[in-house]
PDB file of C-alpha atoms in Angstrom:
ATOM      1  CA  UNK A1439      35.161  91.136 -22.183  1.00  0.00           C
ATOM      2  CA  UNK A1440      32.573  89.165 -24.141  1.00  0.00           C
ATOM      3  CA  UNK A1441      34.040  88.456 -27.602  1.00  0.00           C
ATOM      4  CA  UNK A1442      30.569  88.716 -29.105  1.00  0.00           C
ATOM      5  CA  UNK A1443      29.800  92.242 -27.955  1.00  0.00           C
ATOM      6  CA  UNK A1444      32.677  94.751 -28.003  1.00  0.00           C
ATOM      7  CA  UNK A1445      31.714  98.306 -26.966  1.00  0.00           C
ATOM      8  CA  UNK A1446      30.048 100.187 -29.817  1.00  0.00           C
ATOM      9  CA  UNK A1447      32.574 103.020 -30.211  1.00  0.00           C
ATOM     10  CA  UNK A1448      35.676 101.506 -28.663  1.00  0.00           C
ATOM     11  CA  UNK A1449      38.027 100.684 -31.544  1.00  0.00           C
ATOM     12  CA  UNK A1450      40.675  99.309 -29.196  1.00  0.00           C
ATOM     13  CA  UNK A1451      38.230  96.836 -27.649  1.00  0.00           C
ATOM     14  CA  UNK A1452      36.961  95.851 -31.100  1.00  0.00           C
ATOM     15  CA  UNK A1453      40.488  95.178 -32.344  1.00  0.00           C
ATOM     16  CA  UNK A1454      41.177  93.108 -29.227  1.00  0.00           C
ATOM     17  CA  UNK A1455      38.027  91.085 -29.891  1.00  0.00           C
ATOM     18  CA  UNK A1456      38.959  90.499 -33.547  1.00  0.00           C
ATOM     19  CA  UNK A1457      42.484  89.409 -32.652  1.00  0.00           C
ATOM     20  CA  UNK A1458      41.074  87.115 -29.983  1.00  0.00           C
ATOM     21  CA  UNK A1459      38.831  85.371 -32.524  1.00  0.00           C
ATOM     22  CA  UNK A1460      41.402  84.902 -35.293  1.00  0.00           C
ATOM     23  CA  UNK A1461      43.208  81.902 -33.727  1.00  0.00           C
ATOM     24  CA  UNK A1462      39.963  79.957 -33.279  1.00  0.00           C
ATOM     25  CA  UNK A1463      39.126  80.387 -36.959  1.00  0.00           C
ATOM     26  CA  UNK A1464      42.583  79.516 -38.262  1.00  0.00           C
ATOM     27  CA  UNK A1465      42.785  82.880 -40.010  1.00  0.00           C
ATOM     28  CA  UNK A1466      45.151  85.846 -40.122  1.00  0.00           C
ATOM     29  CA  UNK A1467      44.772  89.582 -40.648  1.00  0.00           C
ATOM     30  CA  UNK A1468      45.453  89.086 -44.358  1.00  0.00           C
ATOM     31  CA  UNK A1469      42.289  86.959 -44.677  1.00  0.00           C
ATOM     32  CA  UNK A1470      40.135  89.926 -43.695  1.00  0.00           C
ATOM     33  CA  UNK A1471      40.570  91.710 -47.050  1.00  0.00           C
ATOM     34  CA  UNK A1472      41.570  94.976 -45.451  1.00  0.00           C
ATOM     35  CA  UNK A1473      41.588  96.674 -48.834  1.00  0.00           C
ATOM     36  CA  UNK A1474      37.796  96.610 -48.592  1.00  0.00           C
ATOM     37  CA  UNK A1475      37.957  98.273 -45.171  1.00  0.00           C
ATOM     38  CA  UNK A1476      40.242 100.916 -46.669  1.00  0.00           C
ATOM     39  CA  UNK A1477      37.837 101.425 -49.572  1.00  0.00           C
ATOM     40  CA  UNK A1478      34.971 102.037 -47.164  1.00  0.00           C
ATOM     41  CA  UNK A1479      36.815 104.354 -44.791  1.00  0.00           C
ATOM     42  CA  UNK A1480      39.458 106.090 -46.897  1.00  0.00           C
ATOM     43  CA  UNK A1481      42.096 104.960 -44.383  1.00  0.00           C
ATOM     44  CA  UNK A1482      45.041 103.195 -46.080  1.00  0.00           C
ATOM     45  CA  UNK A1483      45.176  99.411 -45.808  1.00  0.00           C
ATOM     46  CA  UNK A1484      48.629  99.455 -44.216  1.00  0.00           C
ATOM     47  CA  UNK A1485      47.286 101.747 -41.490  1.00  0.00           C
ATOM     48  CA  UNK A1486      44.406  99.374 -40.746  1.00  0.00           C
ATOM     49  CA  UNK A1487      46.836  96.441 -40.618  1.00  0.00           C
ATOM     50  CA  UNK A1488      49.191  98.334 -38.303  1.00  0.00           C
ATOM     51  CA  UNK A1489      46.342  99.088 -35.895  1.00  0.00           C
ATOM     52  CA  UNK A1490      45.287  95.438 -35.848  1.00  0.00           C
ATOM     53  CA  UNK A1491      48.876  94.478 -35.070  1.00  0.00           C
ATOM     54  CA  UNK A1492      49.083  97.025 -32.257  1.00  0.00           C
ATOM     55  CA  UNK A1493      51.664  99.154 -34.034  1.00  0.00           C
ATOM     56  CA  UNK A1494      51.787 102.961 -33.647  1.00  0.00           C
ATOM     57  CA  UNK A1495      50.113 105.009 -36.375  1.00  0.00           C
ATOM     58  CA  UNK A1496      50.677 108.735 -37.030  1.00  0.00           C
ATOM     59  CA  UNK A1497      47.573 110.789 -36.380  1.00  0.00           C
ATOM     60  CA  UNK A1498      47.514 112.326 -39.847  1.00  0.00           C
ATOM     61  CA  UNK A1499      47.409 108.880 -41.465  1.00  0.00           C
ATOM     62  CA  UNK A1500      44.567 107.714 -39.235  1.00  0.00           C
ATOM     63  CA  UNK A1501      42.640 110.947 -39.727  1.00  0.00           C
ATOM     64  CA  UNK A1502      43.096 112.194 -43.297  1.00  0.00           C
ATOM     65  CA  UNK A1503      41.729 115.666 -43.905  1.00  0.00           C
ATOM     66  CA  UNK A1504      38.653 116.601 -45.906  1.00  0.00           C
ATOM     67  CA  UNK A1505      40.680 117.332 -49.047  1.00  0.00           C
ATOM     68  CA  UNK A1506      42.506 113.986 -48.863  1.00  0.00           C
ATOM     69  CA  UNK A1507      39.248 112.086 -48.338  1.00  0.00           C
ATOM     70  CA  UNK A1508      37.569 113.875 -51.227  1.00  0.00           C
ATOM     71  CA  UNK A1509      40.510 113.100 -53.508  1.00  0.00           C
ATOM     72  CA  UNK A1510      40.353 109.472 -52.376  1.00  0.00           C
ATOM     73  CA  UNK A1511      36.701 109.256 -53.444  1.00  0.00           C
ATOM     74  CA  UNK A1512      37.478 110.754 -56.833  1.00  0.00           C
ATOM     75  CA  UNK A1513      40.276 108.193 -57.299  1.00  0.00           C
ATOM     76  CA  UNK A1514      38.372 105.116 -56.118  1.00  0.00           C
ATOM     77  CA  UNK A1515      34.747 105.611 -57.179  1.00  0.00           C
ATOM     78  CA  UNK A1516      33.429 105.180 -60.684  1.00  0.00           C
ATOM     79  CA  UNK A1517      30.457 106.503 -62.622  1.00  0.00           C
ATOM     80  CA  UNK A1518      27.709 104.056 -63.705  1.00  0.00           C
ATOM     81  CA  UNK A1519      29.476 103.641 -67.068  1.00  0.00           C
ATOM     82  CA  UNK A1520      32.629 102.522 -65.266  1.00  0.00           C
ATOM     83  CA  UNK A1521      34.594 105.652 -66.097  1.00  0.00           C
ATOM     84  CA  UNK A1522      36.235 107.909 -63.486  1.00  0.00           C
ATOM     85  CA  UNK A1523      34.264 110.886 -62.260  1.00  0.00           C
ATOM     86  CA  UNK A1524      35.472 114.351 -63.149  1.00  0.00           C
ATOM     87  CA  UNK A1525      34.974 117.509 -61.148  1.00  0.00           C
ATOM     88  CA  UNK A1526      32.577 118.763 -63.793  1.00  0.00           C
ATOM     89  CA  UNK A1527      30.313 115.755 -63.152  1.00  0.00           C
ATOM     90  CA  UNK A1528      30.193 116.599 -59.466  1.00  0.00           C
ATOM     91  CA  UNK A1529      29.483 120.258 -60.099  1.00  0.00           C
ATOM     92  CA  UNK A1530      26.625 119.489 -62.478  1.00  0.00           C
ATOM     93  CA  UNK A1531      25.101 116.804 -60.239  1.00  0.00           C
ATOM     94  CA  UNK A1532      25.208 118.956 -57.089  1.00  0.00           C
ATOM     95  CA  UNK A1533      24.254 122.211 -58.752  1.00  0.00           C
ATOM     96  CA  UNK A1534      27.518 123.872 -57.773  1.00  0.00           C
ATOM     97  CA  UNK A1535      29.806 126.059 -59.816  1.00  0.00           C
ATOM     98  CA  UNK A1536      32.850 124.370 -61.267  1.00  0.00           C
ATOM     99  CA  UNK A1537      34.997 126.954 -59.546  1.00  0.00           C
ATOM    100  CA  UNK A1538      33.590 126.017 -56.153  1.00  0.00           C
ATOM    101  CA  UNK A1539      34.148 122.308 -56.735  1.00  0.00           C
ATOM    102  CA  UNK A1540      37.706 123.006 -57.835  1.00  0.00           C
ATOM    103  CA  UNK A1541      38.247 125.067 -54.673  1.00  0.00           C
ATOM    104  CA  UNK A1542      36.912 122.203 -52.525  1.00  0.00           C
ATOM    105  CA  UNK A1543      39.343 119.747 -54.077  1.00  0.00           C
ATOM    106  CA  UNK A1544      42.287 122.125 -53.751  1.00  0.00           C
ATOM    107  CA  UNK A1545      41.481 122.932 -50.134  1.00  0.00           C
ATOM    108  CA  UNK A1546      40.933 126.607 -50.861  1.00  0.00           C
ATOM    109  CA  UNK A1547      37.348 126.485 -49.686  1.00  0.00           C
ATOM    110  CA  UNK A1548      35.594 124.674 -46.846  1.00  0.00           C
ATOM    111  CA  UNK A1549      32.393 122.714 -47.411  1.00  0.00           C
ATOM    112  CA  UNK A1550      29.365 123.335 -45.229  1.00  0.00           C
ATOM    113  CA  UNK A1551      27.258 120.505 -43.838  1.00  0.00           C
ATOM    114  CA  UNK A1552      24.812 120.553 -46.734  1.00  0.00           C
ATOM    115  CA  UNK A1553      27.523 120.365 -49.381  1.00  0.00           C
ATOM    116  CA  UNK A1554      29.404 117.683 -47.426  1.00  0.00           C
ATOM    117  CA  UNK A1555      26.253 115.573 -47.165  1.00  0.00           C
ATOM    118  CA  UNK A1556      25.588 116.054 -50.889  1.00  0.00           C
ATOM    119  CA  UNK A1557      29.113 114.918 -51.745  1.00  0.00           C
ATOM    120  CA  UNK A1558      28.737 111.810 -49.608  1.00  0.00           C
ATOM    121  CA  UNK A1559      25.418 111.027 -51.242  1.00  0.00           C
ATOM    122  CA  UNK A1560      26.893 111.585 -54.705  1.00  0.00           C
ATOM    123  CA  UNK A1561      29.711 109.118 -54.046  1.00  0.00           C
ATOM    124  CA  UNK A1562      27.321 106.731 -52.235  1.00  0.00           C
ATOM    125  CA  UNK A1563      29.398 106.421 -49.064  1.00  0.00           C
ATOM    126  CA  UNK A1564      28.492 106.264 -45.392  1.00  0.00           C
ATOM    127  CA  UNK A1565      27.184 109.516 -43.896  1.00  0.00           C
ATOM    128  CA  UNK A1566      30.112 111.205 -42.201  1.00  0.00           C
ATOM    129  CA  UNK A1567      32.728 109.710 -44.536  1.00  0.00           C
ATOM    130  CA  UNK A1568      34.237 113.150 -45.111  1.00  0.00           C
ATOM    131  CA  UNK A1569      34.144 114.253 -41.483  1.00  0.00           C
ATOM    132  CA  UNK A1570      33.982 111.284 -39.086  1.00  0.00           C
ATOM    133  CA  UNK A1571      37.139 110.556 -37.079  1.00  0.00           C
ATOM    134  CA  UNK A1572      39.285 107.710 -38.341  1.00  0.00           C
ATOM    135  CA  UNK A1573      38.744 105.677 -35.186  1.00  0.00           C
ATOM    136  CA  UNK A1574      34.968 105.935 -35.426  1.00  0.00           C
ATOM    137  CA  UNK A1575      34.986 105.136 -39.154  1.00  0.00           C
ATOM    138  CA  UNK A1576      37.165 102.067 -38.587  1.00  0.00           C
ATOM    139  CA  UNK A1577      35.019 100.876 -35.702  1.00  0.00           C
ATOM    140  CA  UNK A1578      31.963 101.057 -37.960  1.00  0.00           C
ATOM    141  CA  UNK A1579      33.735  99.220 -40.800  1.00  0.00           C
ATOM    142  CA  UNK A1580      35.279  96.532 -38.590  1.00  0.00           C
ATOM    143  CA  UNK A1581      32.177  95.616 -36.599  1.00  0.00           C
ATOM    144  CA  UNK A1582      30.768  93.434 -39.426  1.00  0.00           C
ATOM    145  CA  UNK A1583      34.191  91.798 -39.724  1.00  0.00           C
ATOM    146  CA  UNK A1584      34.021  90.965 -36.023  1.00  0.00           C
ATOM    147  CA  UNK A1585      30.480  89.620 -36.408  1.00  0.00           C
ATOM    148  CA  UNK A1586      31.594  87.370 -39.275  1.00  0.00           C
ATOM    149  CA  UNK A1587      34.565  86.074 -37.283  1.00  0.00           C
ATOM    150  CA  UNK A1588      32.344  85.422 -34.282  1.00  0.00           C
ATOM    151  CA  UNK A1589      29.959  83.396 -36.448  1.00  0.00           C
ATOM    152  CA  UNK A1590      32.842  81.359 -37.855  1.00  0.00           C
ATOM    153  CA  UNK A1591      34.276  80.790 -34.401  1.00  0.00           C
ATOM    154  CA  UNK A1592      30.926  79.743 -32.966  1.00  0.00           C
ATOM    155  CA  UNK A1593      30.248  77.307 -35.789  1.00  0.00           C
ATOM    156  CA  UNK A1594      33.790  76.086 -35.891  1.00  0.00           C
ATOM    157  CA  UNK A1595      34.220  72.671 -37.493  1.00  0.00           C
ATOM    158  CA  UNK A1596      36.683  71.091 -39.875  1.00  0.00           C
ATOM    159  CA  UNK A1597      34.650  72.176 -42.915  1.00  0.00           C
ATOM    160  CA  UNK A1598      33.558  75.586 -41.698  1.00  0.00           C
ATOM    161  CA  UNK A1599      36.762  76.770 -40.039  1.00  0.00           C
ATOM    162  CA  UNK A1600      38.815  76.237 -43.194  1.00  0.00           C
ATOM    163  CA  UNK A1601      36.651  78.562 -45.288  1.00  0.00           C
ATOM    164  CA  UNK A1602      38.263  81.850 -46.239  1.00  0.00           C
ATOM    165  CA  UNK A1603      36.508  84.938 -44.904  1.00  0.00           C
ATOM    166  CA  UNK A1604      36.016  86.648 -48.237  1.00  0.00           C
ATOM    167  CA  UNK A1605      34.706  89.897 -46.782  1.00  0.00           C
ATOM    168  CA  UNK A1606      33.124  92.016 -49.490  1.00  0.00           C
ATOM    169  CA  UNK A1607      32.297  95.516 -48.353  1.00  0.00           C
ATOM    170  CA  UNK A1608      29.730  96.710 -50.835  1.00  0.00           C
ATOM    171  CA  UNK A1609      29.697 100.328 -49.544  1.00  0.00           C
ATOM    172  CA  UNK A1610      27.532  99.535 -46.516  1.00  0.00           C
ATOM    173  CA  UNK A1611      27.780  95.846 -45.827  1.00  0.00           C
ATOM    174  CA  UNK A1612      30.086  92.878 -45.308  1.00  0.00           C
ATOM    175  CA  UNK A1613      28.903  89.436 -46.407  1.00  0.00           C
ATOM    176  CA  UNK A1614      30.294  86.048 -45.552  1.00  0.00           C
ATOM    177  CA  UNK A1615      31.592  83.870 -48.348  1.00  0.00           C
ATOM    178  CA  UNK A1616      28.899  82.029 -50.323  1.00  0.00           C
ATOM    179  CA  UNK A1617      30.270  78.727 -49.048  1.00  0.00           C
ATOM    180  CA  UNK A1618      29.786  79.813 -45.460  1.00  0.00           C
ATOM    181  CA  UNK A1619      26.203  80.859 -46.147  1.00  0.00           C
ATOM    182  CA  UNK A1620      25.528  77.406 -47.580  1.00  0.00           C
ATOM    183  CA  UNK A1621      27.135  75.757 -44.572  1.00  0.00           C
ATOM    184  CA  UNK A1622      25.001  77.818 -42.178  1.00  0.00           C
ATOM    185  CA  UNK A1623      21.865  77.028 -44.161  1.00  0.00           C
ATOM    186  CA  UNK A1624      22.702  73.328 -43.986  1.00  0.00           C
ATOM    187  CA  UNK A1625      23.003  73.571 -40.211  1.00  0.00           C
ATOM    188  CA  UNK A1626      19.385  74.745 -39.976  1.00  0.00           C
ATOM    189  CA  UNK A1627      17.836  72.687 -42.746  1.00  0.00           C
ATOM    190  CA  UNK A1628      19.475  69.277 -42.540  1.00  0.00           C
ATOM    191  CA  UNK A1629      18.942  67.263 -39.375  1.00  0.00           C
ATOM    192  CA  UNK A1630      18.192  63.638 -40.360  1.00  0.00           C
ATOM    193  CA  UNK A1631      16.450  61.524 -37.668  1.00  0.00           C
ATOM    194  CA  UNK A1632      18.706  58.510 -38.214  1.00  0.00           C
ATOM    195  CA  UNK A1633      22.379  58.481 -37.241  1.00  0.00           C
ATOM    196  CA  UNK A1634      24.406  60.135 -39.981  1.00  0.00           C
ATOM    197  CA  UNK A1635      26.800  57.904 -41.900  1.00  0.00           C
ATOM    198  CA  UNK A1636      28.150  60.635 -44.151  1.00  0.00           C
ATOM    199  CA  UNK A1637      31.016  62.501 -42.414  1.00  0.00           C
ATOM    200  CA  UNK A1638      29.693  65.873 -43.553  1.00  0.00           C
ATOM    201  CA  UNK A1639      26.207  65.129 -42.248  1.00  0.00           C
ATOM    202  CA  UNK A1640      27.727  64.123 -38.919  1.00  0.00           C
ATOM    203  CA  UNK A1641      29.687  67.355 -38.840  1.00  0.00           C
ATOM    204  CA  UNK A1642      26.596  69.436 -39.554  1.00  0.00           C
ATOM    205  CA  UNK A1643      24.766  67.678 -36.739  1.00  0.00           C
ATOM    206  CA  UNK A1644      27.615  68.468 -34.360  1.00  0.00           C
ATOM    207  CA  UNK A1645      27.470  72.130 -35.371  1.00  0.00           C
ATOM    208  CA  UNK A1646      23.712  72.159 -34.794  1.00  0.00           C
ATOM    209  CA  UNK A1647      24.210  70.686 -31.333  1.00  0.00           C
ATOM    210  CA  UNK A1648      26.772  73.372 -30.518  1.00  0.00           C
ATOM    211  CA  UNK A1649      24.346  76.093 -31.536  1.00  0.00           C
ATOM    212  CA  UNK A1650      21.651  74.593 -29.326  1.00  0.00           C
ATOM    213  CA  UNK A1651      24.102  74.424 -26.420  1.00  0.00           C
ATOM    214  CA  UNK A1652      24.822  78.162 -26.498  1.00  0.00           C
ATOM    215  CA  UNK A1653      23.487  80.372 -23.738  1.00  0.00           C
ATOM    216  CA  UNK A1654      20.124  81.941 -24.758  1.00  0.00           C
ATOM    217  CA  UNK A1655      21.480  85.476 -25.406  1.00  0.00           C
ATOM    218  CA  UNK A1656      24.307  84.201 -27.609  1.00  0.00           C
ATOM    219  CA  UNK A1657      21.998  81.771 -29.386  1.00  0.00           C
ATOM    220  CA  UNK A1658      19.474  84.530 -30.087  1.00  0.00           C
ATOM    221  CA  UNK A1659      22.150  86.801 -31.576  1.00  0.00           C
ATOM    222  CA  UNK A1660      23.558  83.996 -33.706  1.00  0.00           C
ATOM    223  CA  UNK A1661      20.155  82.902 -34.976  1.00  0.00           C
ATOM    224  CA  UNK A1662      19.447  86.486 -36.016  1.00  0.00           C
ATOM    225  CA  UNK A1663      22.658  86.535 -38.068  1.00  0.00           C
ATOM    226  CA  UNK A1664      21.832  83.188 -39.661  1.00  0.00           C
ATOM    227  CA  UNK A1665      18.306  84.275 -40.586  1.00  0.00           C
ATOM    228  CA  UNK A1666      19.769  87.394 -42.184  1.00  0.00           C
ATOM    229  CA  UNK A1667      22.119  85.261 -44.270  1.00  0.00           C
ATOM    230  CA  UNK A1668      19.302  83.008 -45.417  1.00  0.00           C
ATOM    231  CA  UNK A1669      17.268  86.012 -46.567  1.00  0.00           C
ATOM    232  CA  UNK A1670      20.053  87.179 -48.865  1.00  0.00           C
ATOM    233  CA  UNK A1671      19.483  86.381 -52.560  1.00  0.00           C
TER     234      UNK A1671
END
C-alpha cells in the first residue's frame, strides 16, 4: 500500500498508514494530539488511541448515539461570549419549542434530517456529526493527520523531524506547527547558488534535493500541500 494514499473510507488502512509513518518521524501516538480528534468527532480520546494501537473497542464507544453526541456538543462547544450554551439558546436559534429541544436531549424524541442539519450548523461541526458512523468520522478526522505525517516523513531531516506535530483541529482543518510551515517555506525560497557553509542552509538544500528526487505524482501532491501552507496567513 502506498503510504501517501490510503483508501478514502478505509479506517483500518488509514491507521496502518499512520502507524507506518510514525517511526520515520520520530513521533508517537501521543504527539498527534488525539484530544483534538475527539473534539471533532465526539469519539473519546482513549477510544481513538486504542484503535491506533490495534486494541479492541466496544461498538457503543466507537458509535455513540444521537443523544450522546448532542450532549457532547453541549458540553464542549461555547457561545461567542465564551459561556456554555443552554438548551434555550438552541431552541431560540433554531426556532424550535423548548419542549422539543429538551425531548431531543433526553432521547424522548427523534430529530429529522432538517433538525439534525440545523443542530450541526448551530454547533459549527462537520455535516453528519450527529449521524455519521464512528469509523467514517474518524477516517475523515485522521486523514489530515496522515497528510501531515507524510509531509514530515518526506521532508525528514535533523531539524524537521524533531518538530512536534502540534495538530490543531479548528473544527474543519488540521494545520502543521508554525515551525514546520517556516521550514517548508525555507525549502522553496532559499537555494543559494554557492555551496552552503551554514549547517542549516546545507540541510535545507538537502531537503530541496529530496523533494526534486520524488516521483512526479508524489512530488505534485507534496507541492500542492506546500503551496497550501504558504497561502495560510
